[in-house]
């Protein structure tokens, strides 16, 4: 099937796994420019496996990934990043480096001409990081470290920010703060693909894909998802 020219990211029929174990089965997904797409699924549904195959950290057995119309399926991870896709995993931050050094590393990944200036822009979005810029990342609280992870990913000026469970390890209060930051980034025109099991992220989603047992069970708007009785029961505990 040809890629959808209107999509920033177009994923068709992806199979992936580890050794003899197949985890993903024919996954289709797309993100249009400016959208925030939520990939919702329980533990073990295959979210991380999907993101790793998308960004090139594990091999894709079948299917394709197109980014802004270019086939990136067999591209190295670093080349996918250069084309505008940045991955924020849980291990996004270097604990021994200072906040500023972390941001510069993020900017340098793309050969940014002036990483210092980019860090300065990011302090505008994350003022708490400016105050602590000289401190090691290990001195930050869990929530602040998450903010640094997001800022470091943004330092590369991605077109598409791919996030694996930004809520992981955070208290409900910090989860709210992360959602607020994502909504701010959305307002700045960034495209986001967020893998989560926390339905609180539906608040910022323009569309949802539900992954179960490595297969996409549903795709649609948040309103369409909440109209679906089986999904409503499974994810919201409602009758
Ligand atoms: P979680 O929220 O727990 O991370 P997930 O939806 O991201 O869940 P995956 O981490 O993609 O799910 O895991 C999907 C399946 O693949 C699980 O059965 C898991 O045990 C298996 N799996 C994950 N990583 C590996 C690996 N490196 N080697 C073998 N199997 C793996």
Short mmCIF file of C-alpha atoms and ligand atoms in Angstrom, two decimals:
data_model
loop_
_atom_site.label_atom_id
_atom_site.label_comp_id
_atom_site.label_asym_id
_atom_site.label_seq_id
_atom_site.Cartn_x
_atom_site.Cartn_y
_atom_site.Cartn_z
CA UNK A 1 0.00 0.00 0.00
CA UNK A 2 1.42 3.49 -0.81
CA UNK A 3 2.08 5.81 2.16
CA UNK A 4 -0.55 8.39 3.04
CA UNK A 5 0.91 11.69 1.77
CA UNK A 6 -1.00 13.74 4.36
CA UNK A 7 0.59 11.92 7.30
CA UNK A 8 3.72 12.95 9.16
CA UNK A 9 4.03 9.33 10.27
CA UNK A 10 2.43 6.47 8.41
CA UNK A 11 2.79 2.92 9.74
CA UNK A 12 1.55 -0.03 7.72
CA UNK A 13 1.30 -3.69 8.69
CA UNK A 14 4.17 -3.82 11.18
CA UNK A 15 5.19 -7.19 12.63
CA UNK A 16 8.00 -7.24 15.19
CA UNK A 17 9.26 -9.28 18.14
CA UNK A 18 12.22 -10.86 19.86
CA UNK A 19 13.84 -14.08 18.63
CA UNK A 20 11.12 -16.60 17.95
CA UNK A 21 8.49 -14.57 19.82
CA UNK A 22 6.28 -12.31 17.70
CA UNK A 23 4.90 -9.38 19.72
CA UNK A 24 3.33 -7.08 17.10
CA UNK A 25 0.91 -8.26 14.47
CA UNK A 26 0.10 -6.05 11.48
CA UNK A 27 0.11 -2.73 13.32
CA UNK A 28 -1.28 0.24 11.35
CA UNK A 29 -1.06 3.73 12.81
CA UNK A 30 -0.67 7.29 11.58
CA UNK A 31 0.08 10.73 12.97
CA UNK A 32 -0.80 13.88 11.05
CA UNK A 33 1.21 17.07 11.48
CA UNK A 34 0.19 18.87 14.67
CA UNK A 35 -1.64 15.86 16.12
CA UNK A 36 -1.21 14.26 19.53
CA UNK A 37 -1.77 10.54 19.13
CA UNK A 38 -2.12 8.29 22.14
CA UNK A 39 -1.13 4.62 21.89
CA UNK A 40 -3.05 3.16 24.79
CA UNK A 41 -2.43 -0.33 26.13
CA UNK A 42 -1.94 -2.35 29.30
CA UNK A 43 1.38 -3.73 30.53
CA UNK A 44 2.80 -6.14 27.99
CA UNK A 45 0.50 -5.05 25.16
CA UNK A 46 3.56 -4.26 23.03
CA UNK A 47 3.78 -0.46 23.27
CA UNK A 48 7.53 -0.32 23.93
CA UNK A 49 8.19 -2.94 21.27
CA UNK A 50 6.24 -0.82 18.79
CA UNK A 51 8.13 2.37 19.67
CA UNK A 52 11.48 0.59 19.49
CA UNK A 53 10.73 -0.73 16.05
CA UNK A 54 9.48 2.71 14.99
CA UNK A 55 12.68 4.47 16.03
CA UNK A 56 14.94 1.69 14.74
CA UNK A 57 16.13 0.07 17.96
CA UNK A 58 14.78 -3.34 16.99
CA UNK A 59 14.26 -4.84 13.58
CA UNK A 60 10.88 -4.73 11.88
CA UNK A 61 9.97 -8.09 10.32
CA UNK A 62 7.21 -6.93 8.02
CA UNK A 63 5.51 -3.67 7.21
CA UNK A 64 6.74 -0.11 6.78
CA UNK A 65 7.30 3.24 8.47
CA UNK A 66 7.11 6.46 6.45
CA UNK A 67 8.14 9.75 8.01
CA UNK A 68 7.07 12.87 6.10
CA UNK A 69 6.68 10.68 3.01
CA UNK A 70 10.11 8.99 3.27
CA UNK A 71 10.47 5.28 3.83
CA UNK A 72 12.54 4.97 7.03
CA UNK A 73 11.83 1.26 7.68
CA UNK A 74 15.42 0.15 7.11
CA UNK A 75 17.12 3.37 8.19
CA UNK A 76 19.48 3.60 11.13
CA UNK A 77 18.05 5.08 14.28
CA UNK A 78 20.32 8.15 14.08
CA UNK A 79 19.13 8.86 10.52
CA UNK A 80 15.49 8.65 11.58
CA UNK A 81 16.31 11.18 14.27
CA UNK A 82 17.97 13.48 11.77
CA UNK A 83 14.75 13.38 9.75
CA UNK A 84 12.88 14.75 12.75
CA UNK A 85 11.81 11.86 14.97
CA UNK A 86 13.05 11.93 18.58
CA UNK A 87 12.44 9.15 21.07
CA UNK A 88 12.05 9.82 24.76
CA UNK A 89 12.40 6.61 26.72
CA UNK A 90 12.39 6.23 30.48
CA UNK A 91 16.18 6.37 30.48
CA UNK A 92 16.20 9.72 28.78
CA UNK A 93 18.58 11.56 31.08
CA UNK A 94 22.28 11.22 31.95
CA UNK A 95 22.28 11.43 35.77
CA UNK A 96 25.94 12.46 36.15
CA UNK A 97 25.74 15.34 33.70
CA UNK A 98 24.38 18.73 34.72
CA UNK A 99 20.99 19.89 33.47
CA UNK A 100 22.66 22.20 30.97
CA UNK A 101 25.00 19.47 29.73
CA UNK A 102 22.05 17.15 29.23
CA UNK A 103 20.31 19.77 27.11
CA UNK A 104 23.45 20.37 25.07
CA UNK A 105 23.82 16.63 24.45
CA UNK A 106 20.22 16.61 23.20
CA UNK A 107 20.89 19.55 20.87
CA UNK A 108 24.22 18.19 19.64
CA UNK A 109 22.59 14.94 18.58
CA UNK A 110 21.43 16.93 15.57
CA UNK A 111 24.56 19.01 15.21
CA UNK A 112 22.69 22.10 16.42
CA UNK A 113 24.75 25.18 15.54
CA UNK A 114 24.28 26.76 18.96
CA UNK A 115 23.32 24.27 21.67
CA UNK A 116 23.65 26.94 24.38
CA UNK A 117 21.02 29.11 22.70
CA UNK A 118 18.69 26.14 22.34
CA UNK A 119 19.10 25.39 26.06
CA UNK A 120 18.18 29.01 26.80
CA UNK A 121 14.96 28.69 24.75
CA UNK A 122 14.05 25.53 26.64
CA UNK A 123 14.46 27.24 30.00
CA UNK A 124 11.62 29.49 28.83
CA UNK A 125 9.34 26.43 28.72
CA UNK A 126 10.84 24.74 31.81
CA UNK A 127 11.86 27.52 34.23
CA UNK A 128 12.61 25.05 37.04
CA UNK A 129 15.50 23.71 34.96
CA UNK A 130 17.07 27.15 34.61
CA UNK A 131 17.34 27.52 38.38
CA UNK A 132 19.17 24.20 38.62
CA UNK A 133 21.13 24.33 35.38
CA UNK A 134 24.54 23.67 36.99
CA UNK A 135 23.33 20.78 39.19
CA UNK A 136 23.67 17.13 38.19
CA UNK A 137 20.50 15.59 36.80
CA UNK A 138 20.65 13.04 39.63
CA UNK A 139 19.83 15.84 42.09
CA UNK A 140 16.41 16.44 40.49
CA UNK A 141 13.16 14.96 41.80
CA UNK A 142 11.44 12.28 39.68
CA UNK A 143 9.05 14.83 38.22
CA UNK A 144 11.80 17.34 37.43
CA UNK A 145 13.88 14.61 35.84
CA UNK A 146 10.95 13.79 33.58
CA UNK A 147 10.77 17.47 32.58
CA UNK A 148 14.49 17.36 31.79
CA UNK A 149 13.91 14.23 29.69
CA UNK A 150 11.25 16.06 27.70
CA UNK A 151 13.43 19.18 27.39
CA UNK A 152 16.43 17.11 26.26
CA UNK A 153 14.31 15.41 23.59
CA UNK A 154 13.03 18.83 22.46
CA UNK A 155 16.58 20.14 22.25
CA UNK A 156 16.90 18.16 19.01
CA UNK A 157 13.97 20.19 17.59
CA UNK A 158 11.96 17.17 16.48
CA UNK A 159 8.99 17.26 14.13
CA UNK A 160 7.62 14.23 15.94
CA UNK A 161 8.27 13.54 19.61
CA UNK A 162 7.81 9.87 20.48
CA UNK A 163 7.33 9.21 24.19
CA UNK A 164 7.30 5.93 26.08
CA UNK A 165 5.14 6.15 29.22
CA UNK A 166 5.88 9.69 30.34
CA UNK A 167 3.81 8.97 33.47
CA UNK A 168 6.03 6.09 34.62
CA UNK A 169 7.18 6.49 38.21
CA UNK A 170 5.40 9.81 38.76
CA UNK A 171 2.91 10.79 41.44
CA UNK A 172 -0.57 11.81 40.16
CA UNK A 173 0.34 15.45 40.76
CA UNK A 174 3.39 15.24 38.51
CA UNK A 175 1.44 13.30 35.90
CA UNK A 176 -0.89 16.31 35.73
CA UNK A 177 2.13 18.57 35.32
CA UNK A 178 3.49 16.45 32.46
CA UNK A 179 0.06 16.56 30.78
CA UNK A 180 0.06 20.35 31.16
CA UNK A 181 3.51 20.59 29.53
CA UNK A 182 2.44 18.32 26.67
CA UNK A 183 -0.63 20.45 26.10
CA UNK A 184 1.65 23.51 25.96
CA UNK A 185 3.89 21.78 23.39
CA UNK A 186 0.83 20.81 21.39
CA UNK A 187 -0.15 24.50 21.35
CA UNK A 188 3.29 25.24 19.86
CA UNK A 189 2.50 22.94 16.93
CA UNK A 190 4.60 19.92 17.91
CA UNK A 191 3.37 16.48 16.80
CA UNK A 192 3.34 13.87 19.53
CA UNK A 193 3.03 10.10 19.73
CA UNK A 194 2.60 8.98 23.34
CA UNK A 195 2.50 5.35 24.50
CA UNK A 196 0.68 5.14 27.82
CA UNK A 197 -1.50 3.02 30.02
CA UNK A 198 -2.72 6.06 31.96
CA UNK A 199 -6.04 7.25 30.51
CA UNK A 200 -5.38 10.74 31.93
CA UNK A 201 -3.45 11.38 28.69
CA UNK A 202 -6.71 11.20 26.73
CA UNK A 203 -7.08 14.82 27.80
CA UNK A 204 -4.42 15.91 25.30
CA UNK A 205 -5.03 13.29 22.60
CA UNK A 206 -6.50 14.22 19.24
CA UNK A 207 -6.76 10.49 18.36
CA UNK A 208 -6.30 7.17 20.12
CA UNK A 209 -5.02 3.76 19.07
CA UNK A 210 -5.70 0.93 21.49
CA UNK A 211 -3.11 -1.88 21.44
CA UNK A 212 -4.04 -5.27 22.88
CA UNK A 213 -1.95 -8.42 22.58
CA UNK A 214 0.21 -6.74 19.93
CA UNK A 215 -2.74 -5.85 17.70
CA UNK A 216 -4.53 -2.54 17.17
CA UNK A 217 -7.98 -3.15 18.54
CA UNK A 218 -9.39 0.34 18.02
CA UNK A 219 -8.48 3.64 16.40
CA UNK A 220 -10.48 6.82 16.45
CA UNK A 221 -11.15 10.02 18.33
CA UNK A 222 -11.47 10.15 22.11
CA UNK A 223 -15.23 10.68 21.70
CA UNK A 224 -15.47 7.59 19.49
CA UNK A 225 -13.54 5.60 22.05
CA UNK A 226 -15.82 6.60 24.89
CA UNK A 227 -18.84 5.74 22.68
CA UNK A 228 -17.56 2.18 22.41
CA UNK A 229 -19.13 0.23 25.23
CA UNK A 230 -16.53 -2.54 25.47
CA UNK A 231 -13.65 -0.06 25.53
CA UNK A 232 -15.46 2.13 28.02
CA UNK A 233 -15.81 -0.83 30.33
CA UNK A 234 -12.21 -1.99 29.84
CA UNK A 235 -10.51 1.39 30.22
CA UNK A 236 -12.83 3.53 32.30
CA UNK A 237 -14.43 0.83 34.42
CA UNK A 238 -17.85 2.18 33.37
CA UNK A 239 -20.98 0.24 32.48
P1 LIG B 1 5.02 -2.17 29.58
O1 LIG B 1 4.07 -1.08 29.89
O2 LIG B 1 5.07 -3.23 30.64
O3 LIG B 1 6.37 -1.74 29.12
P2 LIG B 1 4.42 -2.68 26.83
O4 LIG B 1 3.04 -2.51 26.29
O5 LIG B 1 5.39 -1.61 26.53
O6 LIG B 1 4.33 -2.95 28.36
P3 LIG B 1 6.37 -4.46 25.74
O7 LIG B 1 7.44 -4.00 26.69
O8 LIG B 1 6.47 -4.04 24.32
O9 LIG B 1 4.92 -4.06 26.28
O10 LIG B 1 6.30 -6.04 25.83
C1 LIG B 1 5.49 -6.84 24.96
C2 LIG B 1 5.88 -8.30 25.10
O11 LIG B 1 7.24 -8.47 24.67
C3 LIG B 1 5.84 -8.80 26.54
O12 LIG B 1 5.35 -10.12 26.51
C4 LIG B 1 7.30 -8.77 26.98
O13 LIG B 1 7.55 -9.77 27.95
C5 LIG B 1 8.02 -9.07 25.68
N1 LIG B 1 9.36 -8.44 25.65
C6 LIG B 1 9.65 -7.14 25.85
N2 LIG B 1 10.97 -6.91 25.71
C7 LIG B 1 11.54 -8.11 25.41
C8 LIG B 1 12.88 -8.55 25.14
N3 LIG B 1 13.91 -7.69 25.14
N4 LIG B 1 13.07 -9.87 24.89
C9 LIG B 1 12.03 -10.74 24.87
N5 LIG B 1 10.76 -10.39 25.11
C10 LIG B 1 10.50 -9.11 25.38
#
